[in-house]
């Protein structure tokens, strides 16, 4: 099996997840300017559909390659990739928390 750069892949996956989450947060933060106030069930429906789509997208960004690697027999690399990605996500979260405090 060819050698892959687990740290690079994990960083790319975590960065893509952080960018996606930032975009969703930006839309949610400015929702009152973008959308009118919902007077029906469409608002909660849209929120739930966004929640489901976000779970699918972020789950795919974080889990798809490790699952593929695990099923292909590279179990150790798959687990390391998953934990490296988790580490990057936690680092991005800590950075975001410090940015909020300022």
Short mmCIF file of N, CA, C and O in Angstrom, two decimals:
data_model
loop_
_atom_site.label_atom_id
_atom_site.label_comp_id
_atom_site.label_asym_id
_atom_site.label_seq_id
_atom_site.Cartn_x
_atom_site.Cartn_y
_atom_site.Cartn_z
N UNK A 1 0.85 -1.19 0.00
CA UNK A 1 0.00 0.00 0.00
C UNK A 1 0.89 1.24 0.00
O UNK A 1 1.87 1.30 0.72
N UNK A 2 0.55 2.21 -0.81
CA UNK A 2 1.35 3.41 -0.87
C UNK A 2 1.18 4.23 0.40
O UNK A 2 0.14 4.22 1.05
N UNK A 3 2.24 4.97 0.73
CA UNK A 3 2.22 5.78 1.94
C UNK A 3 1.43 7.07 1.66
O UNK A 3 1.60 7.70 0.62
N UNK A 4 0.56 7.43 2.60
CA UNK A 4 -0.22 8.65 2.44
C UNK A 4 0.10 9.61 3.57
O UNK A 4 0.58 9.20 4.63
N UNK A 5 -0.14 10.86 3.34
CA UNK A 5 0.13 11.90 4.33
C UNK A 5 -1.11 12.07 5.21
O UNK A 5 -2.03 12.82 4.87
N UNK A 6 -1.14 11.36 6.33
CA UNK A 6 -2.31 11.39 7.20
C UNK A 6 -2.55 12.76 7.80
O UNK A 6 -3.69 13.22 7.91
N UNK A 7 -1.48 13.45 8.19
CA UNK A 7 -1.64 14.78 8.79
C UNK A 7 -2.20 15.76 7.77
O UNK A 7 -3.08 16.57 8.08
N UNK A 8 -1.72 15.68 6.54
CA UNK A 8 -2.22 16.57 5.49
C UNK A 8 -3.69 16.31 5.17
O UNK A 8 -4.48 17.26 5.05
N UNK A 9 -4.06 15.05 5.03
CA UNK A 9 -5.46 14.71 4.79
C UNK A 9 -6.34 15.15 5.96
O UNK A 9 -7.42 15.70 5.77
N UNK A 10 -5.87 14.90 7.17
CA UNK A 10 -6.68 15.25 8.34
C UNK A 10 -6.86 16.77 8.43
O UNK A 10 -7.95 17.25 8.75
N UNK A 11 -5.80 17.52 8.12
CA UNK A 11 -5.92 18.97 8.13
C UNK A 11 -6.91 19.45 7.07
O UNK A 11 -7.75 20.31 7.34
N UNK A 12 -6.83 18.86 5.87
CA UNK A 12 -7.74 19.26 4.79
C UNK A 12 -9.19 18.94 5.16
O UNK A 12 -10.09 19.76 4.94
N UNK A 13 -9.43 17.77 5.74
CA UNK A 13 -10.79 17.40 6.15
C UNK A 13 -11.31 18.33 7.24
O UNK A 13 -12.45 18.79 7.18
N UNK A 14 -10.47 18.61 8.22
CA UNK A 14 -10.89 19.49 9.31
C UNK A 14 -11.11 20.91 8.82
O UNK A 14 -12.07 21.58 9.24
N UNK A 15 -10.25 21.38 7.94
CA UNK A 15 -10.40 22.74 7.41
C UNK A 15 -11.68 22.85 6.58
O UNK A 15 -12.42 23.83 6.70
N UNK A 16 -11.95 21.86 5.74
CA UNK A 16 -13.18 21.88 4.95
C UNK A 16 -14.41 21.86 5.86
O UNK A 16 -15.39 22.57 5.61
N UNK A 17 -14.35 21.08 6.93
CA UNK A 17 -15.46 21.04 7.89
C UNK A 17 -15.62 22.39 8.58
O UNK A 17 -16.74 22.88 8.74
N UNK A 18 -14.52 23.01 8.98
CA UNK A 18 -14.58 24.31 9.65
C UNK A 18 -15.12 25.38 8.70
O UNK A 18 -15.91 26.25 9.12
N UNK A 19 -14.72 25.34 7.44
CA UNK A 19 -15.23 26.31 6.47
C UNK A 19 -16.72 26.12 6.26
O UNK A 19 -17.49 27.09 6.22
N UNK A 20 -17.15 24.87 6.12
CA UNK A 20 -18.58 24.60 5.96
C UNK A 20 -19.37 25.08 7.18
O UNK A 20 -20.40 25.75 7.04
N UNK A 21 -18.88 24.76 8.37
CA UNK A 21 -19.57 25.19 9.60
C UNK A 21 -19.60 26.71 9.71
O UNK A 21 -20.60 27.28 10.17
N UNK A 22 -18.53 27.36 9.28
CA UNK A 22 -18.50 28.83 9.30
C UNK A 22 -19.55 29.41 8.36
O UNK A 22 -20.22 30.39 8.69
N UNK A 23 -19.70 28.80 7.20
CA UNK A 23 -20.72 29.26 6.25
C UNK A 23 -22.12 29.10 6.80
O UNK A 23 -22.96 30.00 6.69
N UNK A 24 -22.40 27.95 7.40
CA UNK A 24 -23.72 27.72 7.99
C UNK A 24 -23.96 28.69 9.15
O UNK A 24 -25.04 29.27 9.28
N UNK A 25 -22.94 28.90 9.97
CA UNK A 25 -23.08 29.84 11.10
C UNK A 25 -23.32 31.26 10.60
O UNK A 25 -24.12 32.00 11.18
N UNK A 26 -22.66 31.64 9.52
CA UNK A 26 -22.84 32.97 8.95
C UNK A 26 -24.27 33.16 8.45
O UNK A 26 -24.90 34.20 8.69
N UNK A 27 -24.79 32.16 7.77
CA UNK A 27 -26.17 32.23 7.29
C UNK A 27 -27.14 32.29 8.48
O UNK A 27 -28.08 33.09 8.49
N UNK A 28 -26.91 31.46 9.50
CA UNK A 28 -27.81 31.46 10.66
C UNK A 28 -27.73 32.79 11.42
O UNK A 28 -28.74 33.28 11.91
N UNK A 29 -26.53 33.36 11.52
CA UNK A 29 -26.35 34.62 12.23
C UNK A 29 -27.07 35.77 11.52
O UNK A 29 -27.63 36.66 12.15
N UNK A 30 -27.09 35.72 10.20
CA UNK A 30 -27.72 36.78 9.42
C UNK A 30 -29.09 36.37 8.87
O UNK A 30 -29.59 37.00 7.95
N UNK A 31 -29.68 35.35 9.44
CA UNK A 31 -30.95 34.82 8.92
C UNK A 31 -32.06 35.86 8.95
O UNK A 31 -32.88 35.92 8.03
N UNK A 32 -32.09 36.71 9.97
CA UNK A 32 -33.16 37.70 10.04
C UNK A 32 -33.05 38.74 8.93
O UNK A 32 -34.04 39.36 8.56
N UNK A 33 -31.85 38.94 8.38
CA UNK A 33 -31.68 39.86 7.26
C UNK A 33 -31.89 39.17 5.92
O UNK A 33 -32.27 39.82 4.95
N UNK A 34 -31.59 37.89 5.87
CA UNK A 34 -31.69 37.15 4.61
C UNK A 34 -33.12 36.68 4.34
O UNK A 34 -33.63 36.80 3.24
N UNK A 35 -33.77 36.16 5.39
CA UNK A 35 -35.10 35.59 5.25
C UNK A 35 -36.12 36.43 6.00
O UNK A 35 -35.79 37.11 6.95
N UNK A 36 -37.34 36.35 5.56
CA UNK A 36 -38.41 36.97 6.31
C UNK A 36 -38.78 36.08 7.47
O UNK A 36 -38.44 34.90 7.50
N UNK A 37 -39.50 36.62 8.44
CA UNK A 37 -39.93 35.80 9.58
C UNK A 37 -40.91 34.74 9.11
O UNK A 37 -41.85 35.05 8.38
N UNK A 38 -40.69 33.51 9.52
CA UNK A 38 -41.60 32.45 9.08
C UNK A 38 -42.94 32.53 9.82
O UNK A 38 -42.98 32.75 11.01
N UNK A 39 -44.01 32.42 9.07
CA UNK A 39 -45.34 32.41 9.66
C UNK A 39 -46.01 31.06 9.46
O UNK A 39 -47.22 30.95 9.54
N UNK A 40 -45.20 30.05 9.16
CA UNK A 40 -45.75 28.72 8.93
C UNK A 40 -44.72 27.69 9.38
O UNK A 40 -43.72 28.03 10.00
N UNK A 41 -44.97 26.48 9.02
CA UNK A 41 -44.06 25.41 9.40
C UNK A 41 -42.81 25.37 8.52
O UNK A 41 -41.90 24.58 8.76
N UNK A 42 -42.71 26.22 7.51
CA UNK A 42 -41.59 26.19 6.58
C UNK A 42 -40.27 26.54 7.26
O UNK A 42 -39.24 25.94 6.97
N UNK A 43 -40.28 27.48 8.19
CA UNK A 43 -39.05 27.86 8.90
C UNK A 43 -38.46 26.69 9.69
O UNK A 43 -37.28 26.35 9.50
N UNK A 44 -39.24 26.08 10.58
CA UNK A 44 -38.71 24.90 11.30
C UNK A 44 -38.35 23.75 10.37
O UNK A 44 -37.36 23.04 10.60
N UNK A 45 -39.11 23.57 9.29
CA UNK A 45 -38.80 22.52 8.33
C UNK A 45 -37.45 22.78 7.67
O UNK A 45 -36.61 21.88 7.55
N UNK A 46 -37.22 24.02 7.26
CA UNK A 46 -35.94 24.37 6.63
C UNK A 46 -34.79 24.16 7.61
O UNK A 46 -33.72 23.67 7.23
N UNK A 47 -35.00 24.52 8.88
CA UNK A 47 -33.96 24.32 9.89
C UNK A 47 -33.63 22.84 10.06
O UNK A 47 -32.46 22.45 10.11
N UNK A 48 -34.64 22.00 10.15
CA UNK A 48 -34.42 20.57 10.31
C UNK A 48 -33.73 19.96 9.09
O UNK A 48 -32.84 19.10 9.22
N UNK A 49 -34.12 20.40 7.89
CA UNK A 49 -33.46 19.90 6.69
C UNK A 49 -32.01 20.35 6.63
O UNK A 49 -31.12 19.58 6.23
N UNK A 50 -31.73 21.58 7.05
CA UNK A 50 -30.35 22.07 7.14
C UNK A 50 -29.56 21.24 8.15
O UNK A 50 -28.41 20.88 7.91
N UNK A 51 -30.18 20.91 9.27
CA UNK A 51 -29.53 20.10 10.30
C UNK A 51 -29.16 18.72 9.75
O UNK A 51 -28.03 18.24 9.93
N UNK A 52 -30.08 18.10 9.03
CA UNK A 52 -29.83 16.78 8.46
C UNK A 52 -28.75 16.85 7.38
O UNK A 52 -27.84 16.02 7.33
N UNK A 53 -28.84 17.85 6.51
CA UNK A 53 -27.83 17.99 5.45
C UNK A 53 -26.45 18.27 6.06
O UNK A 53 -25.44 17.73 5.59
N UNK A 54 -26.41 19.07 7.11
CA UNK A 54 -25.14 19.37 7.76
C UNK A 54 -24.53 18.12 8.40
O UNK A 54 -23.32 17.91 8.34
N UNK A 55 -25.36 17.30 9.01
CA UNK A 55 -24.86 16.05 9.59
C UNK A 55 -24.28 15.15 8.50
O UNK A 55 -23.21 14.55 8.69
N UNK A 56 -24.94 15.08 7.37
CA UNK A 56 -24.44 14.26 6.26
C UNK A 56 -23.14 14.82 5.69
O UNK A 56 -22.18 14.07 5.47
N UNK A 57 -23.09 16.12 5.48
CA UNK A 57 -21.89 16.73 4.88
C UNK A 57 -20.70 16.63 5.82
O UNK A 57 -19.62 16.19 5.41
N UNK A 58 -20.87 17.02 7.07
CA UNK A 58 -19.74 16.96 8.00
C UNK A 58 -19.35 15.51 8.31
O UNK A 58 -18.16 15.21 8.45
N UNK A 59 -20.32 14.63 8.39
CA UNK A 59 -20.00 13.22 8.59
C UNK A 59 -19.20 12.67 7.43
O UNK A 59 -18.25 11.90 7.62
N UNK A 60 -19.56 13.06 6.22
CA UNK A 60 -18.80 12.62 5.04
C UNK A 60 -17.39 13.18 5.04
O UNK A 60 -16.43 12.48 4.73
N UNK A 61 -17.26 14.47 5.37
CA UNK A 61 -15.93 15.09 5.38
C UNK A 61 -15.00 14.43 6.40
O UNK A 61 -13.81 14.30 6.16
N UNK A 62 -15.54 14.03 7.52
CA UNK A 62 -14.70 13.50 8.60
C UNK A 62 -14.56 11.98 8.52
O UNK A 62 -13.48 11.44 8.78
N UNK A 63 -15.61 11.27 8.15
CA UNK A 63 -15.60 9.82 8.27
C UNK A 63 -15.39 9.04 6.98
O UNK A 63 -14.99 7.87 7.03
N UNK A 64 -15.65 9.62 5.84
CA UNK A 64 -15.67 8.84 4.60
C UNK A 64 -14.32 8.20 4.28
O UNK A 64 -14.23 6.99 4.04
N UNK A 65 -13.24 8.98 4.29
CA UNK A 65 -11.93 8.42 3.97
C UNK A 65 -11.46 7.41 5.03
O UNK A 65 -10.97 6.34 4.68
N UNK A 66 -11.61 7.71 6.35
CA UNK A 66 -11.21 6.68 7.33
C UNK A 66 -11.99 5.37 7.20
O UNK A 66 -11.41 4.29 7.34
N UNK A 67 -13.28 5.46 6.91
CA UNK A 67 -14.06 4.23 6.73
C UNK A 67 -13.56 3.46 5.51
O UNK A 67 -13.39 2.24 5.55
N UNK A 68 -13.30 4.17 4.42
CA UNK A 68 -12.78 3.52 3.20
C UNK A 68 -11.42 2.87 3.49
O UNK A 68 -11.18 1.73 3.08
N UNK A 69 -10.55 3.58 4.20
CA UNK A 69 -9.24 3.02 4.52
C UNK A 69 -9.38 1.80 5.43
O UNK A 69 -8.69 0.79 5.23
N UNK A 70 -10.26 1.88 6.40
CA UNK A 70 -10.47 0.76 7.34
C UNK A 70 -10.98 -0.47 6.60
O UNK A 70 -10.50 -1.58 6.84
N UNK A 71 -11.93 -0.27 5.70
CA UNK A 71 -12.48 -1.39 4.94
C UNK A 71 -11.47 -1.95 3.94
O UNK A 71 -11.56 -3.11 3.54
N UNK A 72 -10.50 -1.14 3.52
CA UNK A 72 -9.47 -1.59 2.59
C UNK A 72 -8.32 -2.31 3.29
O UNK A 72 -7.39 -2.75 2.62
N UNK A 73 -8.36 -2.36 4.61
CA UNK A 73 -7.33 -3.08 5.34
C UNK A 73 -6.32 -2.22 6.06
O UNK A 73 -5.49 -2.73 6.80
N UNK A 74 -6.34 -0.92 5.85
CA UNK A 74 -5.39 -0.02 6.51
C UNK A 74 -6.02 0.48 7.82
O UNK A 74 -6.25 1.67 8.01
N UNK A 75 -6.27 -0.46 8.72
CA UNK A 75 -7.00 -0.14 9.94
C UNK A 75 -6.25 0.84 10.83
O UNK A 75 -6.84 1.79 11.36
N UNK A 76 -4.95 0.64 11.01
CA UNK A 76 -4.17 1.53 11.87
C UNK A 76 -4.15 2.95 11.31
O UNK A 76 -4.36 3.92 12.04
N UNK A 77 -3.92 3.08 10.02
CA UNK A 77 -3.90 4.40 9.38
C UNK A 77 -5.27 5.07 9.44
O UNK A 77 -5.37 6.28 9.63
N UNK A 78 -6.33 4.30 9.29
CA UNK A 78 -7.68 4.85 9.34
C UNK A 78 -7.98 5.44 10.71
O UNK A 78 -8.53 6.54 10.81
N UNK A 79 -7.61 4.72 11.74
CA UNK A 79 -7.87 5.20 13.10
C UNK A 79 -7.02 6.42 13.40
O UNK A 79 -7.50 7.40 13.99
N UNK A 80 -5.76 6.39 12.96
CA UNK A 80 -4.90 7.57 13.17
C UNK A 80 -5.45 8.79 12.42
O UNK A 80 -5.47 9.90 12.96
N UNK A 81 -5.90 8.59 11.18
CA UNK A 81 -6.47 9.69 10.40
C UNK A 81 -7.69 10.29 11.11
O UNK A 81 -7.83 11.51 11.20
N UNK A 82 -8.53 9.44 11.64
CA UNK A 82 -9.72 9.92 12.35
C UNK A 82 -9.33 10.75 13.56
O UNK A 82 -9.88 11.84 13.79
N UNK A 83 -8.35 10.28 14.33
CA UNK A 83 -7.94 11.02 15.52
C UNK A 83 -7.16 12.28 15.18
O UNK A 83 -7.27 13.29 15.89
N UNK A 84 -6.38 12.26 14.11
CA UNK A 84 -5.72 13.49 13.67
C UNK A 84 -6.76 14.54 13.27
O UNK A 84 -6.63 15.73 13.61
N UNK A 85 -7.78 14.11 12.54
CA UNK A 85 -8.84 15.03 12.15
C UNK A 85 -9.55 15.59 13.37
O UNK A 85 -9.82 16.80 13.45
N UNK A 86 -9.82 14.75 14.34
CA UNK A 86 -10.43 15.21 15.59
C UNK A 86 -9.54 16.23 16.28
O UNK A 86 -10.02 17.25 16.78
N UNK A 87 -8.24 15.99 16.28
CA UNK A 87 -7.31 16.94 16.89
C UNK A 87 -7.35 18.30 16.21
O UNK A 87 -7.37 19.34 16.87
N UNK A 88 -7.37 18.31 14.87
CA UNK A 88 -7.45 19.57 14.14
C UNK A 88 -8.77 20.29 14.43
O UNK A 88 -8.79 21.52 14.62
N UNK A 89 -9.86 19.53 14.46
CA UNK A 89 -11.17 20.13 14.76
C UNK A 89 -11.15 20.77 16.14
O UNK A 89 -11.64 21.90 16.33
N UNK A 90 -10.58 20.08 17.12
CA UNK A 90 -10.49 20.64 18.48
C UNK A 90 -9.61 21.88 18.50
O UNK A 90 -9.93 22.86 19.19
N UNK A 91 -8.52 21.87 17.74
CA UNK A 91 -7.66 23.05 17.66
C UNK A 91 -8.42 24.23 17.05
O UNK A 91 -8.35 25.36 17.57
N UNK A 92 -9.16 23.99 15.97
CA UNK A 92 -9.95 25.06 15.36
C UNK A 92 -11.01 25.57 16.34
O UNK A 92 -11.30 26.77 16.39
N UNK A 93 -11.60 24.68 17.12
CA UNK A 93 -12.60 25.08 18.10
C UNK A 93 -11.98 25.97 19.18
O UNK A 93 -12.55 27.00 19.57
N UNK A 94 -10.80 25.61 19.65
CA UNK A 94 -10.11 26.41 20.67
C UNK A 94 -9.77 27.79 20.10
O UNK A 94 -9.96 28.82 20.77
N UNK A 95 -9.30 27.83 18.87
CA UNK A 95 -9.00 29.12 18.23
C UNK A 95 -10.27 29.97 18.12
O UNK A 95 -10.25 31.17 18.42
N UNK A 96 -11.37 29.36 17.73
CA UNK A 96 -12.64 30.09 17.62
C UNK A 96 -13.07 30.61 18.98
O UNK A 96 -13.58 31.74 19.09
N UNK A 97 -12.88 29.85 20.03
CA UNK A 97 -13.26 30.30 21.37
C UNK A 97 -12.42 31.49 21.81
O UNK A 97 -12.94 32.42 22.44
N UNK A 98 -11.13 31.48 21.47
CA UNK A 98 -10.30 32.62 21.82
C UNK A 98 -10.67 33.85 20.99
O UNK A 98 -10.58 34.97 21.49
N UNK A 99 -11.07 33.65 19.74
CA UNK A 99 -11.49 34.78 18.92
C UNK A 99 -12.78 35.41 19.44
O UNK A 99 -12.98 36.61 19.32
N UNK A 100 -13.67 34.58 20.01
CA UNK A 100 -14.92 35.08 20.57
C UNK A 100 -14.65 35.95 21.78
O UNK A 100 -15.30 36.98 21.98
N UNK A 101 -13.68 35.58 22.59
CA UNK A 101 -13.40 36.31 23.83
C UNK A 101 -12.85 37.70 23.56
O UNK A 101 -12.93 38.57 24.41
N UNK A 102 -12.27 37.95 22.41
CA UNK A 102 -11.66 39.26 22.14
C UNK A 102 -12.65 40.24 21.60
O UNK A 102 -13.59 40.04 21.03
#
